[in-house]
PDB file of C-alpha atoms in Angstrom:
ATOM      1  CA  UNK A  28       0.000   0.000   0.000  1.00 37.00           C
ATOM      2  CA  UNK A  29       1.350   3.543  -0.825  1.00 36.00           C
ATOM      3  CA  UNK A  30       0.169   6.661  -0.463  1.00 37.00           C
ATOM      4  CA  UNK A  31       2.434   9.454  -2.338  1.00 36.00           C
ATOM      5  CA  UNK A  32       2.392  12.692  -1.574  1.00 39.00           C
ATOM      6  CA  UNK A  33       2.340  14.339  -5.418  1.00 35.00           C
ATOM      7  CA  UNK A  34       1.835  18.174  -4.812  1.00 34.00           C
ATOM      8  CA  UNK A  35       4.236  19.499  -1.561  1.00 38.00           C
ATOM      9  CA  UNK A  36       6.397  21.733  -1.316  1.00 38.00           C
ATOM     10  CA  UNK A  37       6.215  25.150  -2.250  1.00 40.00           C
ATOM     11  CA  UNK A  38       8.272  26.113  -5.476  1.00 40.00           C
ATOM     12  CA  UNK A  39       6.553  29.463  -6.078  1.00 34.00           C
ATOM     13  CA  UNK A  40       3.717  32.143  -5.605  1.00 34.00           C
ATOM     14  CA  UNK A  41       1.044  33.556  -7.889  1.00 40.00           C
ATOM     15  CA  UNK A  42      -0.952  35.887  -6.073  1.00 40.00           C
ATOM     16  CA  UNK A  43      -0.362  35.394  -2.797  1.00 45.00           C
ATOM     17  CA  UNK A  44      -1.395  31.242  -3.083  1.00 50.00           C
ATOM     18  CA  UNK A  45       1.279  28.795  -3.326  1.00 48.00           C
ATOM     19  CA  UNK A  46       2.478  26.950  -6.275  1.00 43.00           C
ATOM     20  CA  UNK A  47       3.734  23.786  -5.270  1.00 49.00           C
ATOM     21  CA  UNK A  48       5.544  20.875  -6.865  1.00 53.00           C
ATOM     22  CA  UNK A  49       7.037  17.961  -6.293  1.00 55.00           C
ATOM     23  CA  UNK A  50       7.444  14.130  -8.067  1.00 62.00           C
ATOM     24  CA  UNK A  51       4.941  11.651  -8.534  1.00 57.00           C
ATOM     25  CA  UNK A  52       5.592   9.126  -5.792  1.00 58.00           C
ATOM     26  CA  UNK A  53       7.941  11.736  -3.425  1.00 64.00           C
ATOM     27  CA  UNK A  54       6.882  10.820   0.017  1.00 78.00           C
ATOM     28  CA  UNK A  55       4.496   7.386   1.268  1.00 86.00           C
ATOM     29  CA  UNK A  56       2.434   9.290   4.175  1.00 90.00           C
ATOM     30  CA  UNK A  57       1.624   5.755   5.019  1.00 92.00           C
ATOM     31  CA  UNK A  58       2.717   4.184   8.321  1.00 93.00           C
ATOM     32  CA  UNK A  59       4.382   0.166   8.140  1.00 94.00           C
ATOM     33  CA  UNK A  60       3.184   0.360   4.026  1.00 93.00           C
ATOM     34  CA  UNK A  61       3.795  -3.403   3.596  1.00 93.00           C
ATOM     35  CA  UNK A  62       4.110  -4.797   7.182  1.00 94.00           C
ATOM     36  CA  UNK A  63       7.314  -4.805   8.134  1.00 94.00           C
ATOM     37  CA  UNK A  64       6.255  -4.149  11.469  1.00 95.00           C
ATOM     38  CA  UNK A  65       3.388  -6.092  11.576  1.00 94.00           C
ATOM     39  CA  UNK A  66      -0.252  -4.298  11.463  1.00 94.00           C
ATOM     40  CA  UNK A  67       0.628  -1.237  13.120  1.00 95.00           C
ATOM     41  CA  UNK A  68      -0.870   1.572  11.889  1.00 95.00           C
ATOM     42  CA  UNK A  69      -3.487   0.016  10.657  1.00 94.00           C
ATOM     43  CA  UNK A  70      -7.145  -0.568  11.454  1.00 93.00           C
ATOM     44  CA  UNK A  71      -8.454  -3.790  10.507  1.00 91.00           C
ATOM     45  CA  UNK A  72     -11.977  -2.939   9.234  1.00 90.00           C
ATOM     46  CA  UNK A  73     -13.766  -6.215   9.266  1.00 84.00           C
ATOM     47  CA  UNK A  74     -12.414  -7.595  12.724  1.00 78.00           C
ATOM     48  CA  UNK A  75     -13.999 -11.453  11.724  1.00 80.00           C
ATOM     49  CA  UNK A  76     -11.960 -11.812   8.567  1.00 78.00           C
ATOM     50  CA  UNK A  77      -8.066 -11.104   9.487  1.00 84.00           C
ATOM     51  CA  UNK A  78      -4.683  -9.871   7.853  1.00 89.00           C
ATOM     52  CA  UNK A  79      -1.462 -11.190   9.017  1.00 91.00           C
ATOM     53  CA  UNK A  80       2.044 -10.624   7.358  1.00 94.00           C
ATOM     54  CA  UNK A  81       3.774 -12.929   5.251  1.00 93.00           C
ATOM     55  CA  UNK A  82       7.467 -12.862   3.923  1.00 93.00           C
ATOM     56  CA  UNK A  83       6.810 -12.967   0.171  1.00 90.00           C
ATOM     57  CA  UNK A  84       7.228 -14.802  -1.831  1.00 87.00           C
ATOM     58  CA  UNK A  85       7.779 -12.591  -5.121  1.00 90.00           C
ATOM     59  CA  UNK A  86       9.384  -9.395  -3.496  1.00 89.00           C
ATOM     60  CA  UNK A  87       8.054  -6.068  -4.116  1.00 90.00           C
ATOM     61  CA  UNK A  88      11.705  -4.897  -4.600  1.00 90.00           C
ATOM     62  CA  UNK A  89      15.014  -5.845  -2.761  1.00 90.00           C
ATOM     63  CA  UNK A  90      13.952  -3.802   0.381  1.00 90.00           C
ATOM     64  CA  UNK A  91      10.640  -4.672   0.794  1.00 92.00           C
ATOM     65  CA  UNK A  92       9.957  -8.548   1.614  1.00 92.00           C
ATOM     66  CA  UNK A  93       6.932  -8.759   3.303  1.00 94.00           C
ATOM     67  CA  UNK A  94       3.464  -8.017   2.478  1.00 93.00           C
ATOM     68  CA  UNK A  95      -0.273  -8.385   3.902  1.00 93.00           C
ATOM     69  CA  UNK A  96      -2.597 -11.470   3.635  1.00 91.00           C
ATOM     70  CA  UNK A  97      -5.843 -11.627   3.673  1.00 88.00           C
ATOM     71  CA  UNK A  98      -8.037 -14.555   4.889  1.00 81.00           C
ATOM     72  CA  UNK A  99     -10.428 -16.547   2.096  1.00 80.00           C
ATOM     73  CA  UNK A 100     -12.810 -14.622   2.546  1.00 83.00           C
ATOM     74  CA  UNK A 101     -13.509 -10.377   1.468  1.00 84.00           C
ATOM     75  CA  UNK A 102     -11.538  -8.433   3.917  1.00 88.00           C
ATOM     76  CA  UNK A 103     -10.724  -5.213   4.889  1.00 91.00           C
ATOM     77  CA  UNK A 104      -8.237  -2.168   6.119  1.00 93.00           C
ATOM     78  CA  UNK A 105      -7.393   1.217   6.995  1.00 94.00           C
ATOM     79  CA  UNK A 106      -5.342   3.714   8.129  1.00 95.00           C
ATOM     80  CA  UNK A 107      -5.826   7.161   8.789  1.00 94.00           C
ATOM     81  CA  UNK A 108      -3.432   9.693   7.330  1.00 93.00           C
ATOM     82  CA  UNK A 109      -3.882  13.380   9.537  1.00 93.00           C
ATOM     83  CA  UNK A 110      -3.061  15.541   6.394  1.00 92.00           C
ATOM     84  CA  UNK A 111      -3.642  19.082   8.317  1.00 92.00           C
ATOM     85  CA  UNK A 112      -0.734  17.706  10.434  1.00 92.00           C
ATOM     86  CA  UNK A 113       1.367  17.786   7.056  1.00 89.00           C
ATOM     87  CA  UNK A 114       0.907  20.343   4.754  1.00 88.00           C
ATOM     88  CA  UNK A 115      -0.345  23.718   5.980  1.00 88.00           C
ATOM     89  CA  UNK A 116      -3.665  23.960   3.815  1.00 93.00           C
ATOM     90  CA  UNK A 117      -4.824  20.331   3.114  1.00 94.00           C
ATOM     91  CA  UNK A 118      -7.975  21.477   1.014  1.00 95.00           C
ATOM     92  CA  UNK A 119      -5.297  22.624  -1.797  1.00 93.00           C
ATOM     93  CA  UNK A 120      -2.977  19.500  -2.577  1.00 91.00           C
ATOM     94  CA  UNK A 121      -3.400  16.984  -5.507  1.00 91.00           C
ATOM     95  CA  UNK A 122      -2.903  13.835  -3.761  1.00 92.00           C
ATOM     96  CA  UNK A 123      -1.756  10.023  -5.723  1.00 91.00           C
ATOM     97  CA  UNK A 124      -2.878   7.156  -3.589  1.00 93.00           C
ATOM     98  CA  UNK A 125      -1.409   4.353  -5.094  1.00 92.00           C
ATOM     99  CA  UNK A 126      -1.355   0.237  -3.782  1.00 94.00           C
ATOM    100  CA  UNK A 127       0.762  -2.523  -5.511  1.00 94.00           C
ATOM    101  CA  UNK A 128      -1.338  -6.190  -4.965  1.00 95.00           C
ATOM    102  CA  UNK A 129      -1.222  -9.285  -6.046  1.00 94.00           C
ATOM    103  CA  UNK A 130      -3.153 -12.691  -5.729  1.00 91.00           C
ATOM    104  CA  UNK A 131      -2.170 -15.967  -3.925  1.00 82.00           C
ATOM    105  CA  UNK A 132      -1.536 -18.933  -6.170  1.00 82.00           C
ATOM    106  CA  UNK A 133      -3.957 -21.566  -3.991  1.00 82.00           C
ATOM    107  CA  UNK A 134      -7.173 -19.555  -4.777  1.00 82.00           C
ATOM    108  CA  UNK A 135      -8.664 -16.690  -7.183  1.00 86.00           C
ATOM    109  CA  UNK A 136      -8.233 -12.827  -5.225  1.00 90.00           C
ATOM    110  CA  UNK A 137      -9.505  -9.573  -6.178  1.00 93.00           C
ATOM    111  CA  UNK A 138      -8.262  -6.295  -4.866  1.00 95.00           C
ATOM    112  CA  UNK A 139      -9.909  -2.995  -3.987  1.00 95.00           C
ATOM    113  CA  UNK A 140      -8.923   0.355  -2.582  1.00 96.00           C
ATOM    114  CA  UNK A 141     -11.115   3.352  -1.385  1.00 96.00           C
ATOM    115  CA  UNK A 142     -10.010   6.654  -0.388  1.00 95.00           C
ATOM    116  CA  UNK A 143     -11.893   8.941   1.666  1.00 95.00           C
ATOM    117  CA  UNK A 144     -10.796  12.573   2.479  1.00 95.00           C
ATOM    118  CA  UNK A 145     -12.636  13.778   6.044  1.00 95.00           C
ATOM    119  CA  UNK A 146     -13.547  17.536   6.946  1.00 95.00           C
ATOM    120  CA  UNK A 147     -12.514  18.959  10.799  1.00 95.00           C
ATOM    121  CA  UNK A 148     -15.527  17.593  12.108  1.00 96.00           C
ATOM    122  CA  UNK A 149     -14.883  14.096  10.473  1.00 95.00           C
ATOM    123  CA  UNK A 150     -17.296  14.309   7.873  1.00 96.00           C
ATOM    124  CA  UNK A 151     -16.907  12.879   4.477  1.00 96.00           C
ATOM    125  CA  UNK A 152     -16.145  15.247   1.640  1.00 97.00           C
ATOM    126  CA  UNK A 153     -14.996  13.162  -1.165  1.00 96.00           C
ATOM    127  CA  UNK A 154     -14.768   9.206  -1.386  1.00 96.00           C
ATOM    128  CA  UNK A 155     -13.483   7.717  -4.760  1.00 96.00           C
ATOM    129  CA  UNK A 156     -12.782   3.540  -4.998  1.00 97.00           C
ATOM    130  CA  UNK A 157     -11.356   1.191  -7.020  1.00 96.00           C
ATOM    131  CA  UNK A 158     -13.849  -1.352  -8.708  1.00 96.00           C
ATOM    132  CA  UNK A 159     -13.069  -4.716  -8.002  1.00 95.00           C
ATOM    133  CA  UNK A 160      -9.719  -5.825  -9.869  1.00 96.00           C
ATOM    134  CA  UNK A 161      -8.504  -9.791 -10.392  1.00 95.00           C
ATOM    135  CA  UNK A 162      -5.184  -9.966  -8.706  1.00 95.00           C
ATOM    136  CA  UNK A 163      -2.826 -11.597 -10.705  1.00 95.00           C
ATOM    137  CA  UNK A 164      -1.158 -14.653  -9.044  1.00 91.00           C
ATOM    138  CA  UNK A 165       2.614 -14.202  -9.829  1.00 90.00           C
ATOM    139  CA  UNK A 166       3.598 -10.503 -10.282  1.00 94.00           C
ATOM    140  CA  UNK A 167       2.889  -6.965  -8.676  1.00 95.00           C
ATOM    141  CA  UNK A 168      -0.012  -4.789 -10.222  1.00 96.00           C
ATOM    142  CA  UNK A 169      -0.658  -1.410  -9.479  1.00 95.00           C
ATOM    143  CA  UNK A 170      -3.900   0.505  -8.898  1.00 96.00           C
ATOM    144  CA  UNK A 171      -3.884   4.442  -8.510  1.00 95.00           C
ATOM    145  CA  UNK A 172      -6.233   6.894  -7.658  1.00 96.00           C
ATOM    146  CA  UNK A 173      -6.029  11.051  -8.204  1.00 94.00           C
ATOM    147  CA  UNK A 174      -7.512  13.250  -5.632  1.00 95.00           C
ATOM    148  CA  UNK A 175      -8.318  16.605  -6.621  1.00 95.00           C
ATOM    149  CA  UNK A 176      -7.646  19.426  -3.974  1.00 95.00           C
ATOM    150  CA  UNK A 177     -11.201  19.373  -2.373  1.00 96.00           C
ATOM    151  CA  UNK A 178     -12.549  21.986  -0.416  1.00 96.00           C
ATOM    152  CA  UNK A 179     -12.929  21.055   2.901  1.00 95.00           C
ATOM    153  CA  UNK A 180     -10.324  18.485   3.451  1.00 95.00           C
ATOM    154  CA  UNK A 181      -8.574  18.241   6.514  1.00 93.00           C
TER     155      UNK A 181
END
């Protein structure tokens, strides 16, 4: 799971509102992205249908070995990422929330991924998902999603 931080740091100003820039990909805001620390920082969402970490066996890349598995059955998580706490004005970044996923061998998977951006208060000002997507069974896929700055978001 990723979550890149695509619009960042300020590079210049145009009437008094920042400009900012930075690469695709710069920063994961995520906490323990593929579990090398086991699930913390994350929120299992379904508590009857569990993730554990696995070493894996098709690395991501030659520094990350381990990755999340679900159960048989459709399960879920989360993790909450406190943008206000990270860039002064959250309601003006453009934010990539990427995931690389893949299938087990022993049984057909499917992968989704929501993203929902919260107001002070908590309440939901923009949720965009994934549909369903077949997880291949012996390589990495990617799935990406492009947030908008929304008004509101905190």
């Amino acid at each position: 799971y990723h979550c890149a931080w695509c619009i960042s740091t300020p590079s210049s100003f145009t009437n008094n509102n920042a400009v900012v820039e930075e690469e695709p990909g710069s920063q994961n805001l995520i906490i323990n992205p593929s579990g090398e620390r086991g699930m913390v920082g994350w929120k299992q969402v379904n508590r009857t249908m569990n993730w554990r970490v696995e070493q894996s066996e098709v690395p991501l890349n030659e520094s990350t070995t381990t990755n999340f598995v679900s159960s048989f059955q459709w399960c879920g998580m989360s993790q909450t990422i406190p943008l206000h706490r990270i860039v002064y004005n959250p309601s003006s970044v453009r934010l990539e929330v990427s995931a690389k996923f893949m299938g087990r061998t022993d049984c057909p998977s499917v992968f989704q991924m929501q993203v929902v951006l919260l107001d002070d208060e908590r309440r939901v000002v923009h949720r965009v998902e994934t549909s369903a997507l077949s997880a291949p069974a012996d390589y990495w896929e990617r799935s990406c999603l492009i947030i908008e700055p929304t008004r509101g978001a905190h």
